[in-house]
Coordinates of C-alpha atoms and ligand atoms in Angstrom, one line a residue:
M1 CA 140.6 99.8 38.9
D2 CA 140.1 96.3 39.9
L3 CA 137.2 97.5 42.0
E4 CA 135.8 99.3 39.1
L5 CA 135.8 96.1 37.1
Q6 CA 134.2 94.3 40.0
R7 CA 131.4 96.8 40.1
K8 CA 130.8 96.6 36.4
Q9 CA 130.5 92.8 36.8
T10 CA 128.0 93.3 39.7
L11 CA 126.0 95.6 37.6
R12 CA 126.0 93.2 34.6
R13 CA 124.9 90.4 36.9
L14 CA 122.1 92.6 38.4
M15 CA 120.9 93.3 34.9
K16 CA 120.5 89.6 34.4
Y17 CA 117.9 89.6 37.1
I18 CA 116.0 92.3 35.3
K19 CA 116.1 90.6 32.0
P20 CA 113.1 88.3 32.4
Y21 CA 111.0 91.4 33.1
R22 CA 112.4 93.5 30.3
G23 CA 108.9 94.1 28.9
A24 CA 107.7 95.9 32.1
F25 CA 111.1 97.5 32.4
I26 CA 110.9 99.0 28.9
L27 CA 107.3 100.2 29.6
S28 CA 108.5 102.0 32.7
I29 CA 111.4 103.6 30.7
I30 CA 108.9 104.8 28.1
G31 CA 106.9 106.3 31.0
M32 CA 109.9 108.1 32.2
I33 CA 110.9 109.5 28.8
G34 CA 107.3 110.4 28.1
Y35 CA 107.2 112.3 31.4
A36 CA 110.3 114.2 30.6
A37 CA 109.1 114.9 27.1
V38 CA 105.8 116.4 28.4
D39 CA 107.7 118.7 30.7
S40 CA 110.1 119.8 28.0
F41 CA 107.2 120.4 25.6
F42 CA 105.4 122.4 28.2
L43 CA 108.5 124.6 28.6
S44 CA 109.0 124.9 24.8
Q45 CA 105.6 126.6 24.6
I46 CA 106.6 129.5 26.9
Q47 CA 108.0 131.5 24.0
T48 CA 104.8 131.1 21.9
L49 CA 102.7 132.1 24.9
I50 CA 104.8 135.2 25.7
D51 CA 105.7 136.4 22.2
D52 CA 102.6 135.5 20.2
G53 CA 100.0 135.5 23.0
L54 CA 101.0 138.3 25.3
T55 CA 103.2 140.6 23.2
D56 CA 101.0 140.3 20.1
Q57 CA 97.9 140.2 22.2
N58 CA 96.5 137.1 20.4
S59 CA 93.7 135.8 22.7
R60 CA 93.2 132.7 20.6
I61 CA 96.6 131.3 21.5
L62 CA 95.8 131.9 25.2
M63 CA 92.5 130.1 24.8
I64 CA 94.2 127.1 23.2
G65 CA 96.7 127.2 26.1
A66 CA 93.9 127.2 28.6
L67 CA 92.5 124.0 27.0
F68 CA 95.8 122.3 26.6
V69 CA 97.2 122.8 30.1
P70 CA 94.9 120.3 31.9
V71 CA 95.3 117.8 29.0
I72 CA 99.1 118.0 29.3
F73 CA 98.9 117.3 33.0
I74 CA 96.6 114.3 32.5
V75 CA 99.2 112.8 30.1
R76 CA 102.0 113.7 32.5
G77 CA 100.1 111.9 35.3
I78 CA 99.6 108.8 33.1
F79 CA 103.3 108.7 32.2
N80 CA 104.2 109.1 35.9
F81 CA 102.0 106.3 37.0
V82 CA 103.2 103.9 34.3
S83 CA 106.9 104.6 35.1
S84 CA 106.5 104.2 38.8
Y85 CA 104.2 101.2 38.7
F86 CA 106.3 99.1 36.3
L87 CA 109.6 100.1 37.9
S88 CA 108.4 99.0 41.4
W89 CA 106.9 95.9 39.9
V90 CA 110.2 94.9 38.4
G91 CA 112.0 96.0 41.6
F92 CA 109.9 93.8 43.9
K93 CA 110.1 90.9 41.5
V94 CA 113.9 91.1 41.7
V95 CA 113.9 91.4 45.5
T96 CA 111.6 88.5 45.8
R97 CA 113.8 86.3 43.6
L98 CA 117.0 87.4 45.3
R99 CA 115.5 86.7 48.7
Q100 CA 114.4 83.3 47.7
Q101 CA 117.8 82.5 46.2
L102 CA 119.6 83.7 49.3
F103 CA 117.3 81.7 51.6
E104 CA 117.7 78.5 49.5
H105 CA 121.4 79.0 49.1
M106 CA 122.1 79.5 52.8
M107 CA 120.5 76.1 53.4
Q108 CA 122.9 74.6 51.0
L109 CA 126.0 76.1 52.4
P110 CA 128.3 74.0 54.5
V111 CA 128.2 74.0 58.3
S112 CA 131.7 75.6 58.3
F113 CA 130.2 78.7 56.5
H114 CA 127.5 79.0 59.2
D115 CA 130.2 78.6 61.9
Q116 CA 132.0 81.7 60.4
H117 CA 129.0 84.0 59.9
S118 CA 126.8 85.4 62.5
T119 CA 123.1 84.7 62.1
G120 CA 122.2 88.4 62.4
D121 CA 124.4 89.3 59.6
L122 CA 122.9 86.7 57.3
I123 CA 119.3 87.6 58.4
S124 CA 120.0 91.2 57.6
K125 CA 121.2 90.2 54.1
I126 CA 117.9 88.4 53.5
T127 CA 115.7 91.2 54.8
Y128 CA 117.5 94.5 54.6
T129 CA 120.2 94.2 51.9
T130 CA 118.0 92.7 49.2
Q131 CA 115.5 95.6 49.7
Q132 CA 118.3 98.1 49.4
I133 CA 119.3 96.8 46.0
A134 CA 115.9 97.4 44.6
E135 CA 115.2 100.7 46.3
A136 CA 118.5 102.2 45.5
S137 CA 118.7 101.0 42.0
S138 CA 115.1 101.9 41.2
R139 CA 115.6 105.4 42.4
A140 CA 118.9 105.6 40.4
I141 CA 117.3 104.4 37.2
L142 CA 114.3 106.7 37.6
I143 CA 116.4 109.7 38.1
L144 CA 119.0 108.7 35.5
I145 CA 116.5 108.2 32.7
R146 CA 113.7 110.6 33.6
E147 CA 115.9 113.5 34.7
G148 CA 118.5 112.6 32.1
A149 CA 115.9 112.9 29.4
F150 CA 114.6 116.1 30.9
V151 CA 118.1 117.6 30.8
I152 CA 118.4 116.7 27.1
G153 CA 115.0 118.3 26.5
L154 CA 116.0 121.4 28.3
L155 CA 119.3 121.6 26.5
T156 CA 117.5 121.2 23.2
I157 CA 115.3 124.2 24.0
M158 CA 118.2 126.3 25.1
F159 CA 120.3 125.5 22.0
Y160 CA 117.3 126.2 19.8
H161 CA 116.9 129.6 21.2
S162 CA 120.5 130.7 21.5
W163 CA 123.5 128.4 20.9
Q164 CA 125.9 131.1 22.1
L165 CA 124.3 131.3 25.6
S166 CA 123.9 127.6 25.8
L167 CA 127.6 127.0 25.2
V168 CA 128.1 128.3 28.7
F169 CA 126.7 125.0 29.9
L170 CA 129.3 123.1 28.0
I171 CA 132.0 124.9 30.1
V172 CA 130.1 124.1 33.3
G173 CA 129.4 120.5 32.4
P174 CA 132.9 119.1 33.0
L175 CA 133.2 121.1 36.2
V176 CA 130.0 119.4 37.5
A177 CA 131.3 116.0 36.4
K178 CA 134.5 116.5 38.3
V179 CA 132.6 117.2 41.5
V180 CA 130.4 114.2 40.9
A181 CA 133.4 112.0 40.5
V182 CA 135.0 113.1 43.7
V183 CA 131.8 112.8 45.7
S184 CA 130.8 109.4 44.4
K185 CA 134.0 107.9 45.5
R186 CA 133.3 109.1 49.0
F187 CA 129.8 107.7 48.7
R188 CA 131.1 104.3 47.9
Q189 CA 133.3 104.1 50.9
V190 CA 130.6 105.3 53.3
S191 CA 127.9 103.1 51.7
N192 CA 130.0 100.0 52.3
R193 CA 130.6 101.0 55.9
I194 CA 126.9 101.5 56.4
Q195 CA 126.2 98.0 55.2
T196 CA 128.6 96.6 57.7
A197 CA 127.4 98.8 60.5
M198 CA 123.8 97.7 59.9
G199 CA 124.9 94.1 60.0
N200 CA 126.6 94.8 63.4
V201 CA 123.4 96.4 64.7
T202 CA 121.4 93.3 63.8
T203 CA 124.1 90.9 65.2
T204 CA 124.3 92.7 68.5
A205 CA 120.6 93.0 68.9
E206 CA 120.1 89.3 68.1
Q207 CA 122.8 88.2 70.5
M208 CA 121.0 90.1 73.3
L209 CA 117.6 88.7 72.3
N210 CA 118.8 85.2 72.1
G211 CA 120.8 85.4 75.3
H212 CA 118.3 87.5 77.2
K213 CA 118.2 85.2 80.2
V214 CA 121.9 85.0 80.6
V215 CA 122.1 88.8 80.2
V216 CA 119.7 89.5 83.0
M217 CA 121.1 86.8 85.3
Y218 CA 124.7 87.9 84.9
E219 CA 123.9 91.6 84.9
G220 CA 125.2 92.0 81.4
Q221 CA 122.7 94.7 80.6
E222 CA 125.2 97.5 80.9
R223 CA 127.8 95.7 78.8
E224 CA 125.2 94.8 76.1
A225 CA 123.8 98.3 76.1
D226 CA 127.3 99.7 75.8
S227 CA 128.3 97.5 72.9
F228 CA 125.0 98.3 71.2
K229 CA 125.5 102.0 71.8
E230 CA 128.8 101.7 70.0
V231 CA 127.5 99.9 66.9
N232 CA 124.4 102.1 66.9
N233 CA 126.6 105.2 66.9
V234 CA 128.8 103.9 64.1
T235 CA 125.7 103.6 61.9
R236 CA 124.6 107.1 62.8
N237 CA 128.1 108.5 62.1
Q238 CA 128.4 106.9 58.8
N239 CA 124.9 108.0 57.8
M240 CA 125.8 111.6 58.8
K241 CA 128.9 111.4 56.6
L242 CA 126.7 110.4 53.8
V243 CA 124.4 113.3 54.4
I244 CA 127.3 115.7 54.6
A245 CA 128.8 114.5 51.3
R246 CA 125.4 114.7 49.7
T247 CA 124.4 118.2 50.8
L248 CA 127.9 119.7 50.3
S249 CA 128.0 118.4 46.8
T250 CA 124.5 119.7 46.1
S251 CA 125.5 123.2 47.2
V252 CA 128.7 123.1 45.2
I253 CA 126.9 122.1 42.1
Q254 CA 124.2 124.7 42.6
F255 CA 127.0 127.3 43.0
I256 CA 128.6 126.3 39.8
A257 CA 125.2 126.5 38.1
S258 CA 124.6 130.0 39.5
L259 CA 128.0 131.1 38.0
S260 CA 126.8 129.9 34.7
L261 CA 123.6 132.0 35.1
A262 CA 125.8 135.0 35.9
M263 CA 127.8 134.4 32.8
V264 CA 124.6 134.2 30.7
L265 CA 123.4 137.5 32.0
F266 CA 126.9 139.0 31.3
I267 CA 127.0 137.8 27.7
L268 CA 123.5 138.9 27.1
S269 CA 124.4 142.5 28.1
F270 CA 126.3 142.9 24.8
P271 CA 124.1 144.9 22.3
D272 CA 124.1 142.5 19.3
M273 CA 123.1 139.6 21.6
L274 CA 120.2 141.7 23.0
E275 CA 118.9 142.4 19.6
E276 CA 118.8 138.8 18.5
L277 CA 116.7 137.4 21.5
S278 CA 113.0 138.0 21.9
G279 CA 111.4 138.4 25.3
G280 CA 109.7 135.0 25.0
A281 CA 112.9 133.3 23.9
F282 CA 114.8 134.8 26.8
A283 CA 112.1 133.8 29.3
A284 CA 112.2 130.2 27.9
L285 CA 116.0 130.1 28.1
L286 CA 116.1 131.4 31.6
A287 CA 113.3 129.0 32.7
A288 CA 115.2 126.1 31.2
M289 CA 118.4 127.1 32.9
M290 CA 116.7 127.4 36.3
M291 CA 115.0 124.1 35.7
L292 CA 118.3 122.5 34.9
L293 CA 119.3 122.9 38.5
R294 CA 116.9 120.3 39.9
P295 CA 117.8 117.4 37.6
L296 CA 121.5 118.3 37.9
K297 CA 121.2 118.1 41.7
Q298 CA 119.4 114.8 41.5
L299 CA 121.8 113.4 38.9
T300 CA 124.6 114.1 41.3
N301 CA 122.9 112.2 44.1
V302 CA 122.0 109.4 41.7
N303 CA 125.5 108.2 42.2
S304 CA 125.0 107.6 45.9
D305 CA 121.9 105.6 45.3
F306 CA 123.6 103.7 42.6
Q307 CA 126.6 103.0 44.8
R308 CA 124.3 101.9 47.6
G309 CA 122.6 99.5 45.3
I310 CA 125.8 98.1 43.9
A311 CA 127.3 97.7 47.4
A312 CA 124.2 95.9 48.5
A313 CA 124.2 93.7 45.4
Q314 CA 127.8 92.9 46.0
S315 CA 127.2 91.8 49.5
V316 CA 124.3 89.6 48.4
F317 CA 126.2 88.1 45.5
E318 CA 129.1 87.3 47.8
V319 CA 126.9 84.9 49.7
L320 CA 125.4 83.5 46.6
D321 CA 128.9 82.8 45.3
E322 CA 129.8 80.8 48.3
R323 CA 130.4 77.2 47.4
P324 CA 127.5 74.9 48.5
E325 CA 128.3 71.7 50.3
I326 CA 130.4 69.4 48.2
D327 CA 128.0 66.8 46.8
Q328 CA 129.8 65.0 44.0
G329 CA 129.1 61.5 45.0
E330 CA 126.7 59.5 42.8
H331 CA 126.3 56.4 44.8
R332 CA 122.7 55.9 45.6
I333 CA 121.2 53.2 47.7
G334 CA 117.8 52.4 49.2
R335 CA 118.5 51.3 52.7
A336 CA 122.0 50.8 53.9
K337 CA 123.0 47.6 55.8
G338 CA 124.7 49.9 58.3
R339 CA 128.4 48.9 58.4
I340 CA 130.5 51.8 59.4
E341 CA 134.2 52.1 59.3
F342 CA 136.6 54.9 60.2
E343 CA 140.1 54.4 58.8
N344 CA 142.8 56.6 60.3
V345 CA 140.5 59.6 60.4
S346 CA 142.1 62.9 61.5
F347 CA 140.2 66.2 61.5
T348 CA 140.8 69.8 62.4
Y349 CA 138.1 72.4 62.5
N350 CA 140.3 75.4 62.0
E351 CA 143.8 75.2 60.7
T352 CA 145.2 76.9 63.8
D353 CA 143.4 74.6 66.3
A354 CA 144.7 71.3 67.6
P355 CA 143.2 68.3 65.8
A356 CA 139.7 67.4 67.1
L357 CA 140.3 63.8 65.9
H358 CA 143.7 62.1 65.5
E359 CA 144.0 58.9 63.5
V360 CA 140.8 57.3 64.7
S361 CA 140.0 53.9 63.4
F362 CA 137.1 51.6 64.3
S363 CA 134.3 49.7 62.7
V364 CA 130.8 48.8 63.6
E365 CA 129.0 45.8 62.1
P366 CA 125.4 46.2 61.1
G367 CA 123.0 46.1 64.0
K368 CA 125.7 46.5 66.6
I369 CA 126.1 49.3 69.2
L370 CA 129.2 51.4 69.5
A371 CA 129.6 53.6 72.5
L372 CA 131.8 56.6 72.8
V373 CA 132.9 58.0 76.1
G374 CA 135.3 60.6 77.1
R375 CA 135.6 64.1 78.6
S376 CA 133.9 66.9 76.9
G377 CA 135.9 68.2 74.1
S378 CA 137.5 64.8 73.5
G379 CA 136.0 64.6 70.0
K380 CA 132.8 62.5 70.4
S381 CA 130.5 64.9 68.6
T382 CA 133.1 65.4 65.9
I383 CA 132.7 61.7 65.0
S384 CA 129.0 62.3 64.5
N385 CA 129.6 65.5 62.6
L386 CA 131.9 63.7 60.2
L387 CA 129.6 60.8 59.6
T388 CA 126.8 63.2 58.7
R389 CA 129.3 65.1 56.5
F390 CA 128.6 68.4 58.3
Y391 CA 132.4 68.6 57.8
D392 CA 134.5 66.6 55.4
V393 CA 137.5 64.5 56.6
E394 CA 140.9 65.6 55.4
C395 CA 142.9 62.6 56.3
G396 CA 141.7 59.0 56.3
K397 CA 138.4 57.6 55.2
I398 CA 134.9 56.9 56.4
L399 CA 133.1 54.0 54.8
L400 CA 129.4 53.1 54.9
D401 CA 128.8 49.6 53.7
G402 CA 132.3 49.6 52.3
V403 CA 131.8 52.7 50.2
D404 CA 133.5 56.0 51.0
I405 CA 130.8 58.4 52.3
K406 CA 132.1 61.1 49.9
D407 CA 131.0 58.8 47.1
Y408 CA 127.4 58.8 48.2
E409 CA 124.9 61.4 47.1
L410 CA 124.7 63.6 50.1
K411 CA 120.9 63.4 50.4
C412 CA 121.1 59.6 50.2
L413 CA 123.8 59.4 52.8
R414 CA 121.9 61.6 55.3
R415 CA 118.8 59.6 54.7
Q416 CA 120.6 56.6 56.3
L417 CA 121.1 58.5 59.6
A418 CA 118.9 59.6 62.4
V419 CA 120.7 61.9 64.8
V420 CA 119.5 62.9 68.3
S421 CA 122.0 65.5 69.4
Q422 CA 122.7 67.4 72.6
H423 CA 121.1 70.5 71.1
V424 CA 117.5 69.8 70.1
T425 CA 116.1 72.1 67.5
L426 CA 112.3 72.5 67.4
F427 CA 110.3 74.4 64.9
N428 CA 107.5 76.7 66.0
E429 CA 104.8 74.2 65.1
S430 CA 102.8 71.6 66.8
I431 CA 104.6 68.8 68.6
A432 CA 103.1 66.3 66.1
N433 CA 104.6 68.2 63.2
N434 CA 107.9 68.4 65.0
I435 CA 108.0 64.7 65.4
A436 CA 107.1 64.2 61.8
Y437 CA 109.7 66.7 60.6
G438 CA 112.3 64.2 59.5
A439 CA 110.1 61.4 58.4
M440 CA 110.5 60.1 54.9
G441 CA 107.4 59.8 52.9
S442 CA 104.0 60.6 54.5
V443 CA 103.2 59.5 58.0
T444 CA 99.8 58.8 59.5
P445 CA 98.7 60.4 62.8
E446 CA 98.7 56.9 64.2
Q447 CA 102.4 56.5 63.4
I448 CA 103.2 59.9 65.0
K449 CA 101.2 58.9 68.1
A450 CA 103.0 55.5 68.3
A451 CA 106.4 57.2 68.1
A452 CA 105.3 59.8 70.7
E453 CA 104.3 57.0 73.0
Q454 CA 107.5 55.1 72.6
A455 CA 109.6 58.2 73.4
Y456 CA 107.4 59.0 76.4
V457 CA 106.2 62.2 74.7
T458 CA 102.6 61.4 75.4
E459 CA 103.4 61.3 79.1
F460 CA 103.4 65.1 79.2
T461 CA 101.3 65.9 76.2
D462 CA 98.3 64.0 77.6
D463 CA 98.0 66.7 80.3
L464 CA 97.9 69.5 77.7
P465 CA 94.5 70.5 76.3
N466 CA 95.6 70.2 72.7
G467 CA 97.8 67.1 73.3
L468 CA 100.2 66.5 70.4
D469 CA 98.8 69.4 68.5
T470 CA 100.1 71.9 71.0
T471 CA 102.5 74.5 69.5
V472 CA 105.8 74.6 71.1
G473 CA 106.9 78.3 70.7
E474 CA 110.1 79.5 69.1
N475 CA 112.6 76.7 69.3
G476 CA 110.4 75.0 71.9
V477 CA 110.7 77.6 74.7
M478 CA 107.5 76.2 76.3
L479 CA 109.1 72.9 77.0
S480 CA 111.7 71.6 79.5
G481 CA 115.0 70.2 78.3
G482 CA 113.9 66.6 79.0
Q483 CA 110.6 67.1 77.1
R484 CA 112.5 68.5 74.2
Q485 CA 114.8 65.6 74.1
R486 CA 111.9 63.2 74.1
I487 CA 110.4 64.9 71.1
A488 CA 113.8 64.7 69.4
I489 CA 113.9 60.9 70.1
A490 CA 110.4 60.5 68.8
R491 CA 111.5 62.3 65.6
A492 CA 114.4 59.9 65.3
L493 CA 112.2 56.9 65.9
L494 CA 109.8 57.9 63.2
R495 CA 112.5 58.5 60.7
D496 CA 113.3 54.8 60.7
A497 CA 116.9 55.1 59.5
P498 CA 119.3 52.2 59.5
I499 CA 121.8 54.1 61.5
L500 CA 121.1 55.9 64.8
I501 CA 123.4 58.4 66.4
L502 CA 122.5 59.3 69.9
D503 CA 124.7 62.2 71.1
E504 CA 124.0 62.5 74.8
A505 CA 120.4 62.2 73.7
T506 CA 119.1 61.4 77.2
S507 CA 121.4 63.8 79.2
A508 CA 118.5 66.1 80.2
L509 CA 116.2 63.3 81.4
D510 CA 115.7 62.2 84.9
T511 CA 116.8 58.7 85.8
E512 CA 113.3 57.3 85.6
S513 CA 112.4 58.7 82.2
E514 CA 115.7 57.7 81.0
R515 CA 115.2 54.1 82.0
H516 CA 111.8 54.1 80.2
I517 CA 113.2 55.6 77.1
Q518 CA 116.2 53.3 77.3
N519 CA 113.8 50.4 76.8
A520 CA 112.3 52.1 73.8
L521 CA 115.8 52.8 72.4
S522 CA 116.9 49.2 73.0
A523 CA 114.0 48.0 71.0
L524 CA 114.9 50.5 68.3
Q525 CA 118.5 49.5 68.3
R526 CA 117.8 45.8 67.6
D527 CA 117.9 46.0 63.9
R528 CA 120.0 49.2 63.5
T529 CA 123.6 50.2 63.8
S530 CA 123.9 52.7 66.6
I531 CA 126.6 55.0 67.8
V532 CA 125.8 56.1 71.3
I533 CA 127.6 59.0 73.0
A534 CA 126.8 58.8 76.6
H535 CA 127.8 60.7 79.7
R536 CA 126.1 58.1 82.0
L537 CA 128.0 54.9 81.7
S538 CA 125.0 52.9 83.0
T539 CA 123.3 53.4 79.6
I540 CA 126.0 51.8 77.5
E541 CA 126.8 48.6 79.5
N542 CA 125.3 46.5 76.7
A543 CA 127.3 48.2 73.9
D544 CA 129.2 45.8 71.7
E545 CA 132.3 48.0 71.8
I546 CA 133.1 51.0 73.8
L547 CA 135.7 53.6 72.7
V548 CA 137.3 55.8 75.3
L549 CA 138.4 59.0 73.6
E550 CA 140.9 61.5 74.9
D551 CA 142.0 64.6 73.0
G552 CA 140.8 63.2 69.8
S553 CA 142.6 59.8 70.1
I554 CA 141.3 56.4 71.2
L555 CA 142.7 55.7 74.6
E556 CA 141.0 52.4 75.2
R557 CA 138.6 50.1 73.5
G558 CA 136.7 46.9 74.3
S559 CA 133.5 45.7 75.9
H560 CA 132.2 46.9 79.2
Q561 CA 133.6 43.8 80.9
E562 CA 136.9 43.9 79.2
L563 CA 137.4 47.5 80.0
L564 CA 136.6 47.0 83.6
E565 CA 139.0 44.1 83.9
S566 CA 141.8 46.1 82.4
E567 CA 141.3 48.7 85.1
G568 CA 142.2 51.7 82.9
A569 CA 140.6 55.0 82.4
Y570 CA 137.1 53.5 81.8
Y571 CA 137.4 51.6 85.1
Q572 CA 138.2 54.8 87.0
L573 CA 135.4 56.7 85.3
Y574 CA 133.0 53.9 86.1
N575 CA 133.9 53.8 89.7
L576 CA 133.7 57.6 89.9
Q577 CA 130.1 57.6 88.6
F578 CA 129.1 54.4 90.5
S579 CA 130.1 55.9 93.8
G580 CA 128.8 59.3 92.8
S581 CA 125.3 58.1 92.1
H582 CA 125.0 56.0 95.3
Ligands
LIG1 P1 132.7 66.3 72.6 O1 131.5 66.1 71.8 O2 133.5 65.1 72.9 O3 132.5 67.1 73.8 P2 133.6 67.8 70.3 O4 133.7 66.7 69.3 O5 132.3 68.6 70.2 O6 133.8 67.2 71.7 O7 134.8 68.8 70.1 C1 136.1 68.4 69.9 C2 137.0 69.6 69.8 O8 136.7 70.3 68.6 C3 136.9 70.5 70.9 O9 138.2 71.0 71.2 C4 136.1 71.7 70.4 O10 136.5 72.9 70.9 C5 136.4 71.6 68.9 N1 135.2 72.0 68.1 C6 134.0 71.5 68.1 N2 133.2 72.0 67.2 C7 133.9 73.0 66.6 C8 133.6 74.0 65.6 N3 132.4 74.1 65.0 N4 134.5 74.9 65.3 C9 135.7 74.8 65.8 N5 136.1 73.9 66.8 C10 135.2 73.0 67.2
LIG2 MG1 129.6 66.7 72.2

């Protein structure tokens, strides 16, 4: 019952999307009703044609009929066009709006949401599910109103000719309704499963496409093919179940209808019934009864379309109802001075995991450099993730210029940060556009070029025929890891933010490029606060403070000299790298 209520709410919510286009929607409904009215009118003239035209041999009536038939079909065509055109128009408007909303909402959802949902699933919601809503509900509405009106028209004709015979249908009606109720419940279950199954197909395909290189290298073809076969088959199975339910129900309903026809013939066989009914009236009645079968069948199936639409709408609304990133701070500033403080910060990604950070405290004065070192998984990137508020701290506080970062307007906070992370994301555009992506305000081509030169991007783009205007392919597949990192650094340079976070930003560079870029970065760090996460200790010797992290806690802290003198973990790590690189 709770589910029923939920579906009603979904429907009501869907109606809100149609509301702005109610003019077009009403036009299409008028078209549908007109269409049904024309068909009913056509049928109602059968008695006149047979009784007056044929039986009484009145040729004038037949002539009028000859003139009217083409006219009737022209009118019918116009109604058909109007109903289909405006219904589709409204449908596509709604799809477009839902798609845009989904797209924009997904950008606002917190990182933790994206951690938990597969990209394939979300993409399929934007592309497939939204389309489903419109297609299924348009079909449902078309059938419900057009065929519904037709049924009413047919019943009117039948009752007009003989109410006794028509009463048969009142016995059959509830029977049909019962079948519909049983079947539609089944439809709902299967429709939901099909939605999920389609999501799985997309996810599995996407995983293979994204990981194509790993798959072929590690001979994962068979495994991938097998797992795809499974999800592919589930979709087929569920679809077949839908087909079975649909065809079975159609046959059952038609059988019930045929029983009613048999009953009509039986009742008609009584003498006083025979007397009352003219040949034309009987023909009209019989035609109406036969014609009732088609709309009845469609009206049964309408539920499956409807359920499909509702299920699709529910899965879209589910995402739209996800809470966006918390952005309640109202503190706005132009340019931060860049003082960062962590006060007893603890953080856990998932409740079941061990904490990624445990009571971490440190502060960085404006313009200073803080370096973070430690094994992978020790929590270095987590510090960056918390500062950018990709995740919110649970215990402790992070302050920027003495103000809790939760009190900043999110946009304003992020504007203070330029991050170059381990994973460089490039858009399928020119290198110049990729560099300019995060720049605030408009940037001139000269500024882009300057940033590109500083980050040694021009070193490899000068050899390309289109230089900085070369397109990089999807996520920059045409570039090497080092080249991508250089573009990311140029992007950060151009952003000109007061705080710079370099998360293993030069890890993919060769020693020589790294040295060059290090010069550029040093120049950049002069009037900025920077947090440098480094795997090569040689790059952080000039840091003002170095934190050595282990399992989310600070193991050691101090300057390069101090840490070497204390001969702790940093000292060991340093010696290891020093002997390793020589
Ligand atoms: P580092 O950058 O030092 O290599 P991270 O800060 O990325 O380490 O990770 C610290 C810990 O948090 C690791 O145990 C890692 O498995 C976990 N972790 C990192 N990102 C996530 C995430 N998105 N969801 C769950 N756990 C995560
Ligand atoms: Mg990391």
